[in-house]
Amino acid sequence: CPMSSFATRWQTWLVGAAVFVLVSLLLASPAAAHDPIFLTEDQETPETGPYLPDGTISFAVYGSLLASGDTRGLEFDLRDGDDLYLSLLIPDLEPETSLADSDLPTMTLIEPDGVERPIAANVRTPFADPFSGTKYLTLFETVEPAKGGRYQIVVTGESPSRFVVAVGTREEFFTPTERSGDKPASFPAIAEPLNVWYTTPADGSEPVSADDSEAVDVDVDLIEDELANLEDQEAADDSPAQAADDEASAADAAASTVGSDGDGGGAATWIAPVAIAAAAAVGGALYLRRRQAA
């Protein structure tokens, strides 16, 4: 009957929409493995902070704001046609987790044309880094078309806090950068500075838990496996059948490695819309089936 035909088409559309949203979000999710850079106290402006020649590469810039009004800066280049990926995170530890929204670090993005975009925290999305065992809260995340040229970032403290600025999504470690101090040059070298940053609250207080302090353990094998998987994907045949397989592999890798978030950002930023879409599909299908049965 017409009602049955309509219901079947509607169910198919709902399920298809949910699957499309799920796959699109998985493929768009930025990877979690970042090339780390650690800011020093004197890198207060973009001109004195690290310079990243290729802002599409996945960098994580770690810093500490020691007092209200304290600033840290960095800058990076993008080309027309690139994507601007940018996120701001804090460790999921005290004292940062107890800060009021008004006391969280803020970020100003200065675009190549000089336009300044003030950015405040709009979420607190948990993100667990599978490569180091460290945990974060994502305060802000965006992916958008880039303008060609030099981007600058200034992070400002409203109170003492640690923070991370994540730039780019392309996993490529130990890329040459400028003004980056003692940038780790090997996977084992990442653990020590990350541990110091993660276990040293900016306000001088003691870490809340020894468990948190002992969580930093850079998994070199996991990172190398992730990079090898990416190289295998890039070297794969470009046939339609292989392209479909690559898309499925990329979705699986995003689901298993983002684990947030995302750093990405992270997974939690797309779990909610996916759940809503899936629930809508299932709920709509059940409702229409009941209508048919009645």
mmCIF file with all atom_site columns, N, CA, C and O in Angstrom, residues 78-120:
data_model
loop_
_atom_site.group_PDB
_atom_site.id
_atom_site.type_symbol
_atom_site.label_atom_id
_atom_site.label_alt_id
_atom_site.label_comp_id
_atom_site.label_asym_id
_atom_site.label_entity_id
_atom_site.label_seq_id
_atom_site.pdbx_PDB_ins_code
_atom_site.Cartn_x
_atom_site.Cartn_y
_atom_site.Cartn_z
_atom_site.occupancy
_atom_site.B_iso_or_equiv
_atom_site.pdbx_formal_charge
_atom_site.auth_seq_id
_atom_site.auth_comp_id
_atom_site.auth_asym_id
_atom_site.auth_atom_id
_atom_site.pdbx_PDB_model_num
ATOM 1   N N  . LEU A 1 78  ? 49.835 28.418 6.509  1.00 0.00 ? 78  LEU A N  1
ATOM 2   C CA . LEU A 1 78  ? 48.930 27.572 5.744  1.00 0.00 ? 78  LEU A CA 1
ATOM 3   C C  . LEU A 1 78  ? 48.817 28.142 4.332  1.00 0.00 ? 78  LEU A C  1
ATOM 4   O O  . LEU A 1 78  ? 49.083 29.339 4.111  1.00 0.00 ? 78  LEU A O  1
ATOM 5   N N  . ARG A 1 79  ? 48.408 27.287 3.393  1.00 0.00 ? 79  ARG A N  1
ATOM 6   C CA . ARG A 1 79  ? 48.222 27.707 2.014  1.00 0.00 ? 79  ARG A CA 1
ATOM 7   C C  . ARG A 1 79  ? 46.731 27.730 1.675  1.00 0.00 ? 79  ARG A C  1
ATOM 8   O O  . ARG A 1 79  ? 45.929 27.070 2.333  1.00 0.00 ? 79  ARG A O  1
ATOM 9   N N  . ASP A 1 80  ? 46.381 28.490 0.644  1.00 0.00 ? 80  ASP A N  1
ATOM 10  C CA . ASP A 1 80  ? 45.007 28.443 0.139  1.00 0.00 ? 80  ASP A CA 1
ATOM 11  C C  . ASP A 1 80  ? 44.678 27.003 -0.229 1.00 0.00 ? 80  ASP A C  1
ATOM 12  O O  . ASP A 1 80  ? 45.471 26.318 -0.886 1.00 0.00 ? 80  ASP A O  1
ATOM 13  N N  . GLY A 1 81  ? 43.527 26.535 0.198  1.00 0.00 ? 81  GLY A N  1
ATOM 14  C CA . GLY A 1 81  ? 43.132 25.150 -0.064 1.00 0.00 ? 81  GLY A CA 1
ATOM 15  C C  . GLY A 1 81  ? 43.409 24.220 1.100  1.00 0.00 ? 81  GLY A C  1
ATOM 16  O O  . GLY A 1 81  ? 42.875 23.110 1.138  1.00 0.00 ? 81  GLY A O  1
ATOM 17  N N  . ASP A 1 82  ? 44.280 24.641 2.044  1.00 0.00 ? 82  ASP A N  1
ATOM 18  C CA . ASP A 1 82  ? 44.514 23.848 3.249  1.00 0.00 ? 82  ASP A CA 1
ATOM 19  C C  . ASP A 1 82  ? 43.313 23.963 4.184  1.00 0.00 ? 82  ASP A C  1
ATOM 20  O O  . ASP A 1 82  ? 42.488 24.878 4.056  1.00 0.00 ? 82  ASP A O  1
ATOM 21  N N  . ASP A 1 83  ? 43.247 23.057 5.146  1.00 0.00 ? 83  ASP A N  1
ATOM 22  C CA . ASP A 1 83  ? 42.292 23.174 6.246  1.00 0.00 ? 83  ASP A CA 1
ATOM 23  C C  . ASP A 1 83  ? 43.011 23.736 7.462  1.00 0.00 ? 83  ASP A C  1
ATOM 24  O O  . ASP A 1 83  ? 44.142 23.345 7.766  1.00 0.00 ? 83  ASP A O  1
ATOM 25  N N  . LEU A 1 84  ? 42.356 24.654 8.136  1.00 0.00 ? 84  LEU A N  1
ATOM 26  C CA . LEU A 1 84  ? 42.820 25.129 9.438  1.00 0.00 ? 84  LEU A CA 1
ATOM 27  C C  . LEU A 1 84  ? 42.207 24.233 10.500 1.00 0.00 ? 84  LEU A C  1
ATOM 28  O O  . LEU A 1 84  ? 40.992 24.228 10.684 1.00 0.00 ? 84  LEU A O  1
ATOM 29  N N  . TYR A 1 85  ? 43.043 23.422 11.165 1.00 0.00 ? 85  TYR A N  1
ATOM 30  C CA . TYR A 1 85  ? 42.577 22.672 12.326 1.00 0.00 ? 85  TYR A CA 1
ATOM 31  C C  . TYR A 1 85  ? 43.247 23.267 13.551 1.00 0.00 ? 85  TYR A C  1
ATOM 32  O O  . TYR A 1 85  ? 44.463 23.429 13.606 1.00 0.00 ? 85  TYR A O  1
ATOM 33  N N  . LEU A 1 86  ? 42.435 23.586 14.556 1.00 0.00 ? 86  LEU A N  1
ATOM 34  C CA . LEU A 1 86  ? 42.956 24.230 15.752 1.00 0.00 ? 86  LEU A CA 1
ATOM 35  C C  . LEU A 1 86  ? 42.121 23.809 16.950 1.00 0.00 ? 86  LEU A C  1
ATOM 36  O O  . LEU A 1 86  ? 40.894 23.777 16.885 1.00 0.00 ? 86  LEU A O  1
ATOM 37  N N  . SER A 1 87  ? 42.802 23.461 18.052 1.00 0.00 ? 87  SER A N  1
ATOM 38  C CA . SER A 1 87  ? 42.071 23.170 19.286 1.00 0.00 ? 87  SER A CA 1
ATOM 39  C C  . SER A 1 87  ? 42.875 23.663 20.487 1.00 0.00 ? 87  SER A C  1
ATOM 40  O O  . SER A 1 87  ? 44.105 23.826 20.414 1.00 0.00 ? 87  SER A O  1
ATOM 41  N N  . LEU A 1 88  ? 42.168 23.907 21.568 1.00 0.00 ? 88  LEU A N  1
ATOM 42  C CA . LEU A 1 88  ? 42.761 24.352 22.830 1.00 0.00 ? 88  LEU A CA 1
ATOM 43  C C  . LEU A 1 88  ? 42.312 23.375 23.910 1.00 0.00 ? 88  LEU A C  1
ATOM 44  O O  . LEU A 1 88  ? 41.118 23.089 24.039 1.00 0.00 ? 88  LEU A O  1
ATOM 45  N N  . LEU A 1 89  ? 43.288 22.857 24.682 1.00 0.00 ? 89  LEU A N  1
ATOM 46  C CA . LEU A 1 89  ? 42.992 21.862 25.713 1.00 0.00 ? 89  LEU A CA 1
ATOM 47  C C  . LEU A 1 89  ? 43.696 22.235 27.012 1.00 0.00 ? 89  LEU A C  1
ATOM 48  O O  . LEU A 1 89  ? 44.661 23.006 27.019 1.00 0.00 ? 89  LEU A O  1
ATOM 49  N N  . ILE A 1 90  ? 43.200 21.663 28.108 1.00 0.00 ? 90  ILE A N  1
ATOM 50  C CA . ILE A 1 90  ? 43.877 21.717 29.399 1.00 0.00 ? 90  ILE A CA 1
ATOM 51  C C  . ILE A 1 90  ? 43.994 20.281 29.905 1.00 0.00 ? 90  ILE A C  1
ATOM 52  O O  . ILE A 1 90  ? 43.225 19.413 29.487 1.00 0.00 ? 90  ILE A O  1
ATOM 53  N N  . PRO A 1 91  ? 44.946 19.993 30.797 1.00 0.00 ? 91  PRO A N  1
ATOM 54  C CA . PRO A 1 91  ? 44.991 18.638 31.361 1.00 0.00 ? 91  PRO A CA 1
ATOM 55  C C  . PRO A 1 91  ? 43.757 18.374 32.218 1.00 0.00 ? 91  PRO A C  1
ATOM 56  O O  . PRO A 1 91  ? 43.248 19.280 32.882 1.00 0.00 ? 91  PRO A O  1
ATOM 57  N N  . ASP A 1 92  ? 43.288 17.148 32.169 1.00 0.00 ? 92  ASP A N  1
ATOM 58  C CA . ASP A 1 92  ? 42.135 16.754 32.984 1.00 0.00 ? 92  ASP A CA 1
ATOM 59  C C  . ASP A 1 92  ? 42.634 16.422 34.392 1.00 0.00 ? 92  ASP A C  1
ATOM 60  O O  . ASP A 1 92  ? 42.528 15.292 34.861 1.00 0.00 ? 92  ASP A O  1
ATOM 61  N N  . LEU A 1 93  ? 43.178 17.437 35.047 1.00 0.00 ? 93  LEU A N  1
ATOM 62  C CA . LEU A 1 93  ? 43.795 17.317 36.366 1.00 0.00 ? 93  LEU A CA 1
ATOM 63  C C  . LEU A 1 93  ? 43.471 18.568 37.172 1.00 0.00 ? 93  LEU A C  1
ATOM 64  O O  . LEU A 1 93  ? 43.109 19.606 36.620 1.00 0.00 ? 93  LEU A O  1
ATOM 65  N N  . GLU A 1 94  ? 43.629 18.459 38.497 1.00 0.00 ? 94  GLU A N  1
ATOM 66  C CA . GLU A 1 94  ? 43.594 19.656 39.324 1.00 0.00 ? 94  GLU A CA 1
ATOM 67  C C  . GLU A 1 94  ? 44.933 20.396 39.164 1.00 0.00 ? 94  GLU A C  1
ATOM 68  O O  . GLU A 1 94  ? 45.952 19.773 38.920 1.00 0.00 ? 94  GLU A O  1
ATOM 69  N N  . PRO A 1 95  ? 44.931 21.716 39.262 1.00 0.00 ? 95  PRO A N  1
ATOM 70  C CA . PRO A 1 95  ? 43.790 22.583 39.601 1.00 0.00 ? 95  PRO A CA 1
ATOM 71  C C  . PRO A 1 95  ? 42.941 23.003 38.401 1.00 0.00 ? 95  PRO A C  1
ATOM 72  O O  . PRO A 1 95  ? 41.929 23.673 38.582 1.00 0.00 ? 95  PRO A O  1
ATOM 73  N N  . GLU A 1 96  ? 43.348 22.625 37.167 1.00 0.00 ? 96  GLU A N  1
ATOM 74  C CA . GLU A 1 96  ? 42.627 23.105 35.988 1.00 0.00 ? 96  GLU A CA 1
ATOM 75  C C  . GLU A 1 96  ? 41.159 22.686 35.990 1.00 0.00 ? 96  GLU A C  1
ATOM 76  O O  . GLU A 1 96  ? 40.285 23.466 35.590 1.00 0.00 ? 96  GLU A O  1
ATOM 77  N N  . THR A 1 97  ? 40.871 21.460 36.433 1.00 0.00 ? 97  THR A N  1
ATOM 78  C CA . THR A 1 97  ? 39.489 20.980 36.358 1.00 0.00 ? 97  THR A CA 1
ATOM 79  C C  . THR A 1 97  ? 38.559 21.727 37.299 1.00 0.00 ? 97  THR A C  1
ATOM 80  O O  . THR A 1 97  ? 37.333 21.670 37.124 1.00 0.00 ? 97  THR A O  1
ATOM 81  N N  . SER A 1 98  ? 39.096 22.400 38.308 1.00 0.00 ? 98  SER A N  1
ATOM 82  C CA . SER A 1 98  ? 38.256 23.150 39.248 1.00 0.00 ? 98  SER A CA 1
ATOM 83  C C  . SER A 1 98  ? 38.092 24.613 38.847 1.00 0.00 ? 98  SER A C  1
ATOM 84  O O  . SER A 1 98  ? 37.369 25.361 39.523 1.00 0.00 ? 98  SER A O  1
ATOM 85  N N  . LEU A 1 99  ? 38.740 25.030 37.772 1.00 0.00 ? 99  LEU A N  1
ATOM 86  C CA . LEU A 1 99  ? 38.646 26.431 37.358 1.00 0.00 ? 99  LEU A CA 1
ATOM 87  C C  . LEU A 1 99  ? 37.248 26.740 36.827 1.00 0.00 ? 99  LEU A C  1
ATOM 88  O O  . LEU A 1 99  ? 36.660 25.948 36.086 1.00 0.00 ? 99  LEU A O  1
ATOM 89  N N  . ALA A 1 100 ? 36.738 27.890 37.203 1.00 0.00 ? 100 ALA A N  1
ATOM 90  C CA . ALA A 1 100 ? 35.490 28.375 36.613 1.00 0.00 ? 100 ALA A CA 1
ATOM 91  C C  . ALA A 1 100 ? 35.742 28.714 35.148 1.00 0.00 ? 100 ALA A C  1
ATOM 92  O O  . ALA A 1 100 ? 36.884 28.946 34.730 1.00 0.00 ? 100 ALA A O  1
ATOM 93  N N  . ASP A 1 101 ? 34.667 28.750 34.361 1.00 0.00 ? 101 ASP A N  1
ATOM 94  C CA . ASP A 1 101 ? 34.829 29.063 32.942 1.00 0.00 ? 101 ASP A CA 1
ATOM 95  C C  . ASP A 1 101 ? 35.565 30.386 32.739 1.00 0.00 ? 101 ASP A C  1
ATOM 96  O O  . ASP A 1 101 ? 36.380 30.516 31.817 1.00 0.00 ? 101 ASP A O  1
ATOM 97  N N  . SER A 1 102 ? 35.284 31.354 33.589 1.00 0.00 ? 102 SER A N  1
ATOM 98  C CA . SER A 1 102 ? 35.904 32.671 33.445 1.00 0.00 ? 102 SER A CA 1
ATOM 99  C C  . SER A 1 102 ? 37.387 32.656 33.787 1.00 0.00 ? 102 SER A C  1
ATOM 100 O O  . SER A 1 102 ? 38.101 33.619 33.476 1.00 0.00 ? 102 SER A O  1
ATOM 101 N N  . ASP A 1 103 ? 37.864 31.586 34.431 1.00 0.00 ? 103 ASP A N  1
ATOM 102 C CA . ASP A 1 103 ? 39.270 31.493 34.807 1.00 0.00 ? 103 ASP A CA 1
ATOM 103 C C  . ASP A 1 103 ? 40.085 30.607 33.871 1.00 0.00 ? 103 ASP A C  1
ATOM 104 O O  . ASP A 1 103 ? 41.297 30.453 34.061 1.00 0.00 ? 103 ASP A O  1
ATOM 105 N N  . LEU A 1 104 ? 39.443 30.013 32.871 1.00 0.00 ? 104 LEU A N  1
ATOM 106 C CA . LEU A 1 104 ? 40.150 29.153 31.934 1.00 0.00 ? 104 LEU A CA 1
ATOM 107 C C  . LEU A 1 104 ? 40.995 29.992 30.971 1.00 0.00 ? 104 LEU A C  1
ATOM 108 O O  . LEU A 1 104 ? 40.689 31.162 30.713 1.00 0.00 ? 104 LEU A O  1
ATOM 109 N N  . PRO A 1 105 ? 42.053 29.412 30.419 1.00 0.00 ? 105 PRO A N  1
ATOM 110 C CA . PRO A 1 105 ? 42.845 30.163 29.431 1.00 0.00 ? 105 PRO A CA 1
ATOM 111 C C  . PRO A 1 105 ? 42.008 30.479 28.200 1.00 0.00 ? 105 PRO A C  1
ATOM 112 O O  . PRO A 1 105 ? 41.097 29.724 27.822 1.00 0.00 ? 105 PRO A O  1
ATOM 113 N N  . THR A 1 106 ? 42.309 31.604 27.584 1.00 0.00 ? 106 THR A N  1
ATOM 114 C CA . THR A 1 106 ? 41.635 32.011 26.356 1.00 0.00 ? 106 THR A CA 1
ATOM 115 C C  . THR A 1 106 ? 42.675 32.101 25.239 1.00 0.00 ? 106 THR A C  1
ATOM 116 O O  . THR A 1 106 ? 43.880 32.164 25.487 1.00 0.00 ? 106 THR A O  1
ATOM 117 N N  . MET A 1 107 ? 42.191 32.115 24.018 1.00 0.00 ? 107 MET A N  1
ATOM 118 C CA . MET A 1 107 ? 43.089 32.111 22.861 1.00 0.00 ? 107 MET A CA 1
ATOM 119 C C  . MET A 1 107 ? 42.641 33.174 21.864 1.00 0.00 ? 107 MET A C  1
ATOM 120 O O  . MET A 1 107 ? 41.450 33.350 21.618 1.00 0.00 ? 107 MET A O  1
ATOM 121 N N  . THR A 1 108 ? 43.592 33.882 21.294 1.00 0.00 ? 108 THR A N  1
ATOM 122 C CA . THR A 1 108 ? 43.318 34.820 20.209 1.00 0.00 ? 108 THR A CA 1
ATOM 123 C C  . THR A 1 108 ? 43.997 34.311 18.951 1.00 0.00 ? 108 THR A C  1
ATOM 124 O O  . THR A 1 108 ? 45.211 34.054 18.954 1.00 0.00 ? 108 THR A O  1
ATOM 125 N N  . LEU A 1 109 ? 43.214 34.124 17.894 1.00 0.00 ? 109 LEU A N  1
ATOM 126 C CA . LEU A 1 109 ? 43.733 33.699 16.604 1.00 0.00 ? 109 LEU A CA 1
ATOM 127 C C  . LEU A 1 109 ? 43.832 34.926 15.702 1.00 0.00 ? 109 LEU A C  1
ATOM 128 O O  . LEU A 1 109 ? 42.841 35.612 15.453 1.00 0.00 ? 109 LEU A O  1
ATOM 129 N N  . ILE A 1 110 ? 45.033 35.207 15.217 1.00 0.00 ? 110 ILE A N  1
ATOM 130 C CA . ILE A 1 110 ? 45.263 36.341 14.321 1.00 0.00 ? 110 ILE A CA 1
ATOM 131 C C  . ILE A 1 110 ? 45.451 35.780 12.916 1.00 0.00 ? 110 ILE A C  1
ATOM 132 O O  . ILE A 1 110 ? 46.412 35.055 12.640 1.00 0.00 ? 110 ILE A O  1
ATOM 133 N N  . GLU A 1 111 ? 44.525 36.087 12.017 1.00 0.00 ? 111 GLU A N  1
ATOM 134 C CA . GLU A 1 111 ? 44.537 35.531 10.676 1.00 0.00 ? 111 GLU A CA 1
ATOM 135 C C  . GLU A 1 111 ? 45.526 36.273 9.778  1.00 0.00 ? 111 GLU A C  1
ATOM 136 O O  . GLU A 1 111 ? 45.988 37.369 10.130 1.00 0.00 ? 111 GLU A O  1
ATOM 137 N N  . PRO A 1 112 ? 45.865 35.685 8.613  1.00 0.00 ? 112 PRO A N  1
ATOM 138 C CA . PRO A 1 112 ? 46.854 36.331 7.738  1.00 0.00 ? 112 PRO A CA 1
ATOM 139 C C  . PRO A 1 112 ? 46.508 37.754 7.331  1.00 0.00 ? 112 PRO A C  1
ATOM 140 O O  . PRO A 1 112 ? 47.405 38.565 7.067  1.00 0.00 ? 112 PRO A O  1
ATOM 141 N N  . ASP A 1 113 ? 45.215 38.084 7.266  1.00 0.00 ? 113 ASP A N  1
ATOM 142 C CA . ASP A 1 113 ? 44.820 39.449 6.900  1.00 0.00 ? 113 ASP A CA 1
ATOM 143 C C  . ASP A 1 113 ? 44.785 40.390 8.095  1.00 0.00 ? 113 ASP A C  1
ATOM 144 O O  . ASP A 1 113 ? 44.355 41.539 7.986  1.00 0.00 ? 113 ASP A O  1
ATOM 145 N N  . GLY A 1 114 ? 45.220 39.905 9.272  1.00 0.00 ? 114 GLY A N  1
ATOM 146 C CA . GLY A 1 114 ? 45.282 40.755 10.457 1.00 0.00 ? 114 GLY A CA 1
ATOM 147 C C  . GLY A 1 114 ? 44.046 40.729 11.325 1.00 0.00 ? 114 GLY A C  1
ATOM 148 O O  . GLY A 1 114 ? 44.048 41.324 12.412 1.00 0.00 ? 114 GLY A O  1
ATOM 149 N N  . VAL A 1 115 ? 42.995 40.059 10.893 1.00 0.00 ? 115 VAL A N  1
ATOM 150 C CA . VAL A 1 115 ? 41.770 39.973 11.693 1.00 0.00 ? 115 VAL A CA 1
ATOM 151 C C  . VAL A 1 115 ? 42.031 39.140 12.938 1.00 0.00 ? 115 VAL A C  1
ATOM 152 O O  . VAL A 1 115 ? 42.597 38.041 12.864 1.00 0.00 ? 115 VAL A O  1
ATOM 153 N N  . GLU A 1 116 ? 41.637 39.662 14.094 1.00 0.00 ? 116 GLU A N  1
ATOM 154 C CA . GLU A 1 116 ? 41.832 38.962 15.359 1.00 0.00 ? 116 GLU A CA 1
ATOM 155 C C  . GLU A 1 116 ? 40.518 38.307 15.793 1.00 0.00 ? 116 GLU A C  1
ATOM 156 O O  . GLU A 1 116 ? 39.473 38.954 15.828 1.00 0.00 ? 116 GLU A O  1
ATOM 157 N N  . ARG A 1 117 ? 40.600 37.026 16.129 1.00 0.00 ? 117 ARG A N  1
ATOM 158 C CA . ARG A 1 117 ? 39.422 36.284 16.571 1.00 0.00 ? 117 ARG A CA 1
ATOM 159 C C  . ARG A 1 117 ? 39.631 35.833 18.012 1.00 0.00 ? 117 ARG A C  1
ATOM 160 O O  . ARG A 1 117 ? 40.404 34.908 18.280 1.00 0.00 ? 117 ARG A O  1
ATOM 161 N N  . PRO A 1 118 ? 38.979 36.494 18.964 1.00 0.00 ? 118 PRO A N  1
ATOM 162 C CA . PRO A 1 118 ? 39.082 36.025 20.350 1.00 0.00 ? 118 PRO A CA 1
ATOM 163 C C  . PRO A 1 118 ? 38.309 34.723 20.526 1.00 0.00 ? 118 PRO A C  1
ATOM 164 O O  . PRO A 1 118 ? 37.181 34.582 20.040 1.00 0.00 ? 118 PRO A O  1
ATOM 165 N N  . ILE A 1 119 ? 38.908 33.748 21.206 1.00 0.00 ? 119 ILE A N  1
ATOM 166 C CA . ILE A 1 119 ? 38.304 32.433 21.378 1.00 0.00 ? 119 ILE A CA 1
ATOM 167 C C  . ILE A 1 119 ? 38.287 32.083 22.859 1.00 0.00 ? 119 ILE A C  1
ATOM 168 O O  . ILE A 1 119 ? 39.335 32.073 23.512 1.00 0.00 ? 119 ILE A O  1
ATOM 169 N N  . ALA A 1 120 ? 37.104 31.845 23.388 1.00 0.00 ? 120 ALA A N  1
ATOM 170 C CA . ALA A 1 120 ? 36.958 31.411 24.778 1.00 0.00 ? 120 ALA A CA 1
ATOM 171 C C  . ALA A 1 120 ? 36.484 29.970 24.804 1.00 0.00 ? 120 ALA A C  1
ATOM 172 O O  . ALA A 1 120 ? 35.987 29.438 23.803 1.00 0.00 ? 120 ALA A O  1
#
